[in-house]
GROMACS .gro file of C-alpha atoms in nm:
model
  342
    1MET     CA    1 -11.285  -1.849   8.682
    2PRO     CA    2 -11.266  -1.671   8.311
    3ALA     CA    3 -10.993  -1.424   8.276
    4PRO     CA    4 -11.098  -1.077   8.254
    5ASP     CA    5 -11.101  -0.866   7.931
    6VAL     CA    6 -10.782  -0.674   7.895
    7PRO     CA    7 -10.875  -0.311   7.785
    8ALA     CA    8 -10.719  -0.211   7.439
    9ALA     CA    9 -10.490   0.035   7.589
   10GLU     CA   10 -10.329  -0.234   7.803
   11VAL     CA   11 -10.260  -0.465   7.513
   12PRO     CA   12  -9.873  -0.502   7.520
   13ALA     CA   13  -9.736  -0.363   7.217
   14ALA     CA   14  -9.549  -0.658   7.109
   15GLU     CA   15  -9.869  -0.837   7.027
   16VAL     CA   16  -9.948  -0.579   6.745
   17PRO     CA   17  -9.766  -0.691   6.437
   18ALA     CA   18  -9.503  -0.438   6.302
   19PRO     CA   19  -9.601  -0.266   5.975
   20GLU     CA   20  -9.442  -0.341   5.664
   21VAL     CA   21  -9.432   0.035   5.592
   22SER     CA   22  -9.483   0.366   5.782
   23VAL     CA   23  -9.657   0.662   5.596
   24VAL     CA   24  -9.523   0.975   5.722
   25VAL     CA   25  -9.690   1.312   5.711
   26SER     CA   26  -9.595   1.672   5.835
   27SER     CA   27  -9.885   1.889   5.849
   28TYR     CA   28  -9.910   2.259   5.883
   29GLU     CA   29 -10.242   2.448   5.893
   30ARG     CA   30 -10.407   2.228   5.609
   31PRO     CA   31 -10.690   2.055   5.805
   32GLU     CA   32 -10.930   2.004   5.486
   33SER     CA   33 -10.633   1.904   5.265
   34LEU     CA   34 -10.503   1.664   5.551
   35ALA     CA   35 -10.846   1.505   5.564
   36ARG     CA   36 -10.862   1.422   5.208
   37LEU     CA   37 -10.514   1.304   5.227
   38LEU     CA   38 -10.588   1.049   5.500
   39GLU     CA   39 -10.923   0.946   5.333
   40ALA     CA   40 -10.699   0.887   5.038
   41LEU     CA   41 -10.482   0.648   5.252
   42ALA     CA   42 -10.761   0.455   5.409
   43GLY     CA   43 -10.854   0.380   5.038
   44GLN     CA   44 -10.517   0.199   4.972
   45SER     CA   45 -10.514  -0.152   4.810
   46LEU     CA   46 -10.242  -0.263   5.053
   47GLY     CA   47 -10.401  -0.412   5.351
   48ALA     CA   48 -10.454  -0.170   5.647
   49ASP     CA   49 -10.280  -0.397   5.894
   50ARG     CA   50  -9.943  -0.381   5.669
   51PHE     CA   51  -9.909  -0.002   5.715
   52GLU     CA   52  -9.903   0.259   5.958
   53VAL     CA   53  -9.968   0.643   5.928
   54ILE     CA   54  -9.808   0.909   6.146
   55VAL     CA   55  -9.920   1.255   6.127
   56VAL     CA   56  -9.717   1.520   6.277
   57ASP     CA   57  -9.884   1.833   6.363
   58ASN     CA   58  -9.627   2.089   6.290
   59GLY     CA   59  -9.755   2.375   6.504
   60SER     CA   60 -10.094   2.411   6.350
   61GLY     CA   61 -10.406   2.570   6.512
   62PRO     CA   62 -10.691   2.379   6.660
   63ALA     CA   63 -10.876   2.307   6.341
   64THR     CA   64 -10.597   2.066   6.264
   65ALA     CA   65 -10.626   1.876   6.606
   66ALA     CA   66 -10.995   1.879   6.577
   67ALA     CA   67 -10.991   1.726   6.208
   68LEU     CA   68 -10.747   1.469   6.342
   69ASP     CA   69 -11.015   1.392   6.604
   70ARG     CA   70 -11.292   1.313   6.392
   71ILE     CA   71 -11.068   1.104   6.136
   72ALA     CA   72 -10.916   0.883   6.439
   73ALA     CA   73 -11.277   0.808   6.577
   74ARG     CA   74 -11.386   0.660   6.245
   75SER     CA   75 -11.080   0.540   6.049
   76PRO     CA   76 -10.957   0.201   5.970
   77LEU     CA   77 -10.589   0.338   5.972
   78ARG     CA   78 -10.328   0.265   6.225
   79LEU     CA   79 -10.290   0.643   6.286
   80ASN     CA   80 -10.032   0.775   6.509
   81ARG     CA   81 -10.030   1.151   6.588
   82ILE     CA   82  -9.756   1.363   6.696
   83ARG     CA   83  -9.818   1.737   6.825
   84HIS     CA   84  -9.532   2.016   6.821
   85GLU     CA   85  -9.671   2.347   6.995
   86ARG     CA   86  -9.470   2.543   6.740
   87THR     CA   87  -9.365   2.452   6.384
   88LEU     CA   88  -9.020   2.316   6.319
   89GLY     CA   89  -9.041   2.345   5.963
   90PRO     CA   90  -9.059   2.038   5.683
   91ALA     CA   91  -8.738   1.908   5.794
   92GLY     CA   92  -8.825   1.891   6.166
   93GLY     CA   93  -9.161   1.772   6.123
   94ARG     CA   94  -9.086   1.492   5.916
   95ASN     CA   95  -8.777   1.373   6.132
   96SER     CA   96  -9.029   1.368   6.410
   97GLY     CA   97  -9.234   1.126   6.223
   98TRP     CA   98  -9.010   0.889   6.087
   99ARG     CA   99  -8.796   0.856   6.413
  100ALA     CA  100  -9.165   0.745   6.564
  101ALA     CA  101  -9.209   0.501   6.312
  102ARG     CA  102  -9.190   0.105   6.366
  103ALA     CA  103  -9.146  -0.010   5.978
  104PRO     CA  104  -8.849  -0.055   5.819
  105LEU     CA  105  -8.941   0.147   5.518
  106ILE     CA  106  -9.075   0.489   5.541
  107ALA     CA  107  -9.266   0.652   5.280
  108PHE     CA  108  -9.322   1.010   5.263
  109THR     CA  109  -9.603   1.221   5.115
  110ASP     CA  110  -9.759   1.599   5.187
  111ASP     CA  111 -10.088   1.714   5.345
  112ASP     CA  112 -10.183   1.870   4.984
  113CYS     CA  113 -10.161   1.544   4.802
  114ARG     CA  114 -10.370   1.247   4.726
  115PRO     CA  115 -10.230   0.902   4.691
  116LEU     CA  116 -10.414   0.656   4.437
  117PRO     CA  117 -10.537   0.325   4.586
  118GLY     CA  118 -10.217   0.155   4.434
  119TRP     CA  119  -9.964   0.361   4.577
  120LEU     CA  120  -9.808   0.204   4.862
  121ALA     CA  121  -9.813  -0.132   4.681
  122GLY     CA  122  -9.646   0.034   4.381
  123LEU     CA  123  -9.375   0.156   4.622
  124LEU     CA  124  -9.322  -0.173   4.802
  125ARG     CA  125  -9.292  -0.350   4.469
  126ALA     CA  126  -9.047  -0.127   4.314
  127HIS     CA  127  -8.819  -0.130   4.626
  128ALA     CA  128  -8.830  -0.526   4.655
  129ALA     CA  129  -8.735  -0.524   4.255
  130GLY     CA  130  -8.452  -0.239   4.312
  131PRO     CA  131  -8.114  -0.295   4.192
  132ARG     CA  132  -7.930  -0.196   4.528
  133PRO     CA  133  -7.910  -0.390   4.863
  134GLY     CA  134  -8.240  -0.288   5.044
  135GLU     CA  135  -8.094  -0.008   5.243
  136LEU     CA  136  -7.976   0.166   4.949
  137THR     CA  137  -8.267   0.178   4.717
  138ILE     CA  138  -8.481   0.479   4.733
  139VAL     CA  139  -8.826   0.470   4.539
  140GLN     CA  140  -8.940   0.773   4.384
  141GLY     CA  141  -9.299   0.767   4.286
  142ARG     CA  142  -9.491   0.955   4.004
  143THR     CA  143  -9.674   1.274   4.094
  144ASP     CA  144  -9.938   1.429   3.876
  145PRO     CA  145 -10.126   1.766   3.927
  146ASP     CA  146 -10.459   1.687   4.033
  147PRO     CA  147 -10.720   1.642   3.758
  148ALA     CA  148 -11.004   1.767   3.971
  149ASP     CA  149 -10.822   2.096   4.024
  150LEU     CA  150 -10.693   2.158   3.688
  151ALA     CA  151 -11.064   2.088   3.554
  152ARG     CA  152 -11.176   2.351   3.793
  153LEU     CA  153 -10.932   2.613   3.695
  154ARG     CA  154 -10.958   2.819   3.357
  155ARG     CA  155 -10.594   2.853   3.334
  156THR     CA  156 -10.290   2.738   3.528
  157LEU     CA  157 -10.078   3.065   3.450
  158TRP     CA  158 -10.091   3.178   3.836
  159ALA     CA  159 -10.108   2.841   3.952
  160ARG     CA  160  -9.846   2.645   4.171
  161VAL     CA  161  -9.840   2.292   3.982
  162VAL     CA  162  -9.631   2.019   4.090
  163SER     CA  163  -9.514   1.709   3.856
  164VAL     CA  164  -9.269   1.442   3.905
  165GLN     CA  165  -9.226   1.232   3.587
  166ALA     CA  166  -8.891   1.074   3.667
  167ALA     CA  167  -8.610   0.992   3.930
  168ASP     CA  168  -8.462   1.353   3.819
  169GLY     CA  169  -8.248   1.400   4.136
  170ARG     CA  170  -8.482   1.627   4.295
  171TYR     CA  171  -8.617   1.352   4.577
  172GLU     CA  172  -8.956   1.538   4.647
  173THR     CA  173  -9.103   1.420   4.935
  174CYS     CA  174  -9.454   1.461   4.788
  175ASN     CA  175  -9.396   1.081   4.680
  176ILE     CA  176  -9.093   0.894   4.801
  177LEU     CA  177  -8.983   0.590   5.012
  178TYR     CA  178  -8.668   0.540   5.194
  179PRO     CA  179  -8.505   0.249   5.408
  180ARG     CA  180  -8.527   0.337   5.768
  181THR     CA  181  -8.171   0.239   5.813
  182LEU     CA  182  -8.080   0.482   5.540
  183LEU     CA  183  -8.238   0.759   5.741
  184GLN     CA  184  -8.065   0.643   6.058
  185ARG     CA  185  -7.723   0.688   5.882
  186LEU     CA  186  -7.796   1.019   5.749
  187GLY     CA  187  -7.949   1.144   6.063
  188GLY     CA  188  -8.267   1.242   5.871
  189PHE     CA  189  -8.348   1.568   5.714
  190ASP     CA  190  -8.124   1.869   5.789
  191ASP     CA  191  -8.340   2.104   6.013
  192SER     CA  192  -8.061   2.361   5.967
  193LEU     CA  193  -8.186   2.441   5.577
  194LEU     CA  194  -8.385   2.747   5.734
  195PRO     CA  195  -8.435   3.080   5.579
  196ARG     CA  196  -8.115   3.320   5.570
  197GLY     CA  197  -8.020   3.621   5.414
  198LEU     CA  198  -8.207   3.599   5.053
  199ARG     CA  199  -8.401   3.290   5.140
  200ALA     CA  200  -8.782   3.345   5.152
  201ALA     CA  201  -8.867   2.982   5.308
  202PRO     CA  202  -8.749   2.648   5.395
  203VAL     CA  203  -8.635   2.484   5.074
  204GLY     CA  204  -8.459   2.171   4.960
  205GLU     CA  205  -8.425   1.952   5.269
  206ASP     CA  206  -8.562   1.685   5.062
  207THR     CA  207  -8.321   1.745   4.773
  208ASP     CA  208  -8.033   1.746   5.040
  209LEU     CA  209  -8.140   1.449   5.194
  210GLY     CA  210  -8.134   1.260   4.868
  211TRP     CA  211  -7.776   1.367   4.760
  212ARG     CA  212  -7.651   1.279   5.078
  213ALA     CA  213  -7.767   0.961   5.029
  214ARG     CA  214  -7.626   0.918   4.698
  215ALA     CA  215  -7.305   0.998   4.849
  216LEU     CA  216  -7.350   0.686   5.057
  217GLY     CA  217  -7.413   0.490   4.740
  218ALA     CA  218  -7.767   0.479   4.717
  219ARG     CA  219  -7.999   0.502   4.410
  220ALA     CA  220  -8.336   0.611   4.325
  221VAL     CA  221  -8.561   0.402   4.108
  222PHE     CA  222  -8.882   0.520   3.953
  223ALA     CA  223  -9.212   0.391   4.007
  224ALA     CA  224  -9.469   0.529   3.765
  225ASP     CA  225  -9.771   0.285   3.921
  226ALA     CA  226  -9.719   0.450   4.259
  227LEU     CA  227  -9.926   0.760   4.166
  228VAL     CA  228  -9.999   1.064   4.380
  229HIS     CA  229 -10.210   1.357   4.274
  230HIS     CA  230 -10.106   1.681   4.397
  231GLU     CA  231 -10.330   1.976   4.483
  232VAL     CA  232 -10.300   2.268   4.233
  233VAL     CA  233 -10.316   2.601   4.392
  234ASP     CA  234 -10.417   2.921   4.225
  235LEU     CA  235 -10.182   3.180   4.386
  236GLY     CA  236 -10.325   3.495   4.167
  237PRO     CA  237 -10.094   3.714   3.976
  238TRP     CA  238  -9.919   3.874   4.253
  239GLY     CA  239  -9.894   3.555   4.459
  240LYS     CA  240  -9.722   3.371   4.206
  241LEU     CA  241  -9.464   3.663   4.132
  242ALA     CA  242  -9.382   3.652   4.491
  243HIS     CA  243  -9.350   3.258   4.493
  244THR     CA  244  -9.082   3.264   4.230
  245THR     CA  245  -8.852   3.426   4.490
  246ARG     CA  246  -8.866   3.128   4.742
  247TRP     CA  247  -8.621   2.930   4.505
  248ALA     CA  248  -8.342   3.130   4.595
  249GLY     CA  249  -8.276   2.921   4.888
  250ALA     CA  250  -8.199   2.635   4.652
  251VAL     CA  251  -7.887   2.787   4.552
  252HIS     CA  252  -7.715   2.670   4.879
  253LEU     CA  253  -7.786   2.319   4.762
  254PHE     CA  254  -7.566   2.323   4.481
  255ARG     CA  255  -7.284   2.450   4.697
  256LEU     CA  256  -7.321   2.178   4.927
  257HIS     CA  257  -7.351   1.915   4.640
  258PRO     CA  258  -7.201   2.035   4.320
  259ALA     CA  259  -7.300   1.713   4.143
  260ALA     CA  260  -7.656   1.799   4.175
  261ARG     CA  261  -7.582   2.053   3.929
  262GLU     CA  262  -7.716   1.771   3.676
  263ILE     CA  263  -8.060   1.885   3.784
  264LEU     CA  264  -7.985   2.229   3.624
  265PHE     CA  265  -8.032   2.304   3.259
  266ARG     CA  266  -7.652   2.302   3.098
  267ARG     CA  267  -7.555   2.283   3.472
  268LEU     CA  268  -7.611   2.643   3.537
  269PHE     CA  269  -7.974   2.741   3.448
  270TRP     CA  270  -8.283   2.675   3.679
  271ASN     CA  271  -8.479   2.582   3.378
  272VAL     CA  272  -8.464   2.621   2.997
  273TRP     CA  273  -8.677   2.926   3.002
  274HIS     CA  274  -8.421   3.109   3.199
  275TYR     CA  275  -8.167   2.985   2.971
  276MET     CA  276  -8.365   3.132   2.650
  277LEU     CA  277  -8.438   3.464   2.832
  278LEU     CA  278  -8.090   3.537   2.909
  279ARG     CA  279  -7.975   3.432   2.544
  280ALA     CA  280  -8.252   3.678   2.400
  281LEU     CA  281  -8.113   3.946   2.610
  282LEU     CA  282  -7.758   3.905   2.547
  283SER     CA  283  -7.861   3.885   2.173
  284LEU     CA  284  -7.946   4.253   2.170
  285ALA     CA  285  -7.558   4.350   2.207
  286GLY     CA  286  -7.498   4.140   1.882
  287PRO     CA  287  -7.568   4.172   1.484
  288ARG     CA  288  -7.916   4.272   1.426
  289TRP     CA  289  -7.981   3.962   1.206
  290LEU     CA  290  -7.879   3.745   1.536
  291SER     CA  291  -8.103   3.924   1.762
  292ARG     CA  292  -8.402   3.920   1.544
  293LEU     CA  293  -8.360   3.537   1.515
  294LEU     CA  294  -8.311   3.489   1.866
  295LEU     CA  295  -8.592   3.732   1.984
  296THR     CA  296  -8.836   3.553   1.742
  297ARG     CA  297  -8.759   3.215   1.857
  298TYR     CA  298  -8.802   3.328   2.207
  299LEU     CA  299  -9.124   3.489   2.172
  300ARG     CA  300  -9.269   3.195   1.964
  301ALA     CA  301  -9.176   2.939   2.224
  302MET     CA  302  -9.315   3.182   2.484
  303ARG     CA  303  -9.662   3.214   2.306
  304GLY     CA  304  -9.658   2.830   2.310
  305ARG     CA  305  -9.597   2.809   2.691
  306ALA     CA  306  -9.869   3.052   2.770
  307ALA     CA  307 -10.105   2.831   2.543
  308GLU     CA  308 -10.005   2.527   2.751
  309CYS     CA  309 -10.129   2.744   3.074
  310GLY     CA  310 -10.464   2.810   2.902
  311ALA     CA  311 -10.364   3.189   2.819
  312GLY     CA  312 -10.318   3.369   2.506
  313THR     CA  313 -10.050   3.593   2.378
  314TRP     CA  314 -10.111   3.857   2.643
  315ALA     CA  315  -9.961   3.657   2.917
  316VAL     CA  316  -9.616   3.654   2.737
  317PRO     CA  317  -9.503   3.981   2.927
  318TYR     CA  318  -9.619   3.827   3.267
  319LEU     CA  319  -9.433   3.526   3.188
  320VAL     CA  320  -9.121   3.716   3.104
  321LEU     CA  321  -9.163   3.919   3.405
  322GLU     CA  322  -9.193   3.616   3.615
  323ASP     CA  323  -8.873   3.470   3.467
  324LEU     CA  324  -8.696   3.760   3.544
  325LEU     CA  325  -8.785   3.827   3.894
  326GLU     CA  326  -8.670   3.449   3.937
  327CYS     CA  327  -8.345   3.511   3.767
  328VAL     CA  328  -8.266   3.809   4.002
  329ALA     CA  329  -8.336   3.628   4.315
  330LEU     CA  330  -8.129   3.315   4.204
  331ALA     CA  331  -7.848   3.567   4.093
  332GLY     CA  332  -7.855   3.757   4.428
  333ALA     CA  333  -7.811   3.396   4.626
  334SER     CA  334  -7.551   3.298   4.409
  335LEU     CA  335  -7.359   3.592   4.522
  336GLN     CA  336  -7.429   3.517   4.866
  337GLU     CA  337  -7.368   3.155   4.824
  338ARG     CA  338  -7.076   3.194   4.606
  339THR     CA  339  -7.187   2.951   4.344
  340ALA     CA  340  -7.345   3.034   4.019
  341VAL     CA  341  -7.732   2.944   3.964
  342LEU     CA  342  -7.920   3.132   3.725
   0.00000   0.00000   0.00000
């Protein structure tokens, strides 16, 4: 008598080959962007049987669940879904994802990203060629602003633009790969890095993880061919100004990890623009020839910055205001955390 067919749900998990890499995405209230991400993952050059995708619905509304239902019904992806009734923040969502993963390597990206077809294959090649033992090699992939978004916007003056062109110590989870054993040793992301005091939003949990990994001897290699396109969001003039204050929460990281000051310009300034602004302001107390020289250099550089954003000289006062607000937020957080970042 022929053996009865075994329903798919009853096939033992051991018969399903373990994936080589697990892609973990924590998603919150971006159903359309999430759908684009999963479509991009379905187009990876790496065979669909070699990786799994774990999506953590991190307390989103019903639109995200509906989008996942539609995708799961037709996608070739090995898709695992985890649902949180309330958001646990970026750290908590990612922790749920990687802990449910079956692969020895965990690739993180975000729901506002579109990995190019060679993304996963590029991460795996770079990890295999890494200079450290497998569990101590992190791979940071390249992230560019989405060209489609840049073509749509007249200017990026008021836009949130993400670009990662080197393994520079920030360890952004829009495009990074960790060995699972390393995540286990670290205990994953620190979900206690939540807003407090002057902090406007959770920030820096990915950078904190990377620096804790470095303390164990891990190092990051850069994979330029593991490319992700990151969504460019036009925040508008007021939204962009409000967005600058969120980086105050990052000051806490430099108290936890003093060596991370290598990220900062001259180990003190958030970026070169803050340095140039404060230098120009301080020059006003010096000789007239010096203040005239430094102010001229500063304004010339700011005109160039405005032009790179697709704007004219009229945008210079806006950029100065943006930098001032950011400096004030960082200075306030520096007082709170008793560590200087400007």
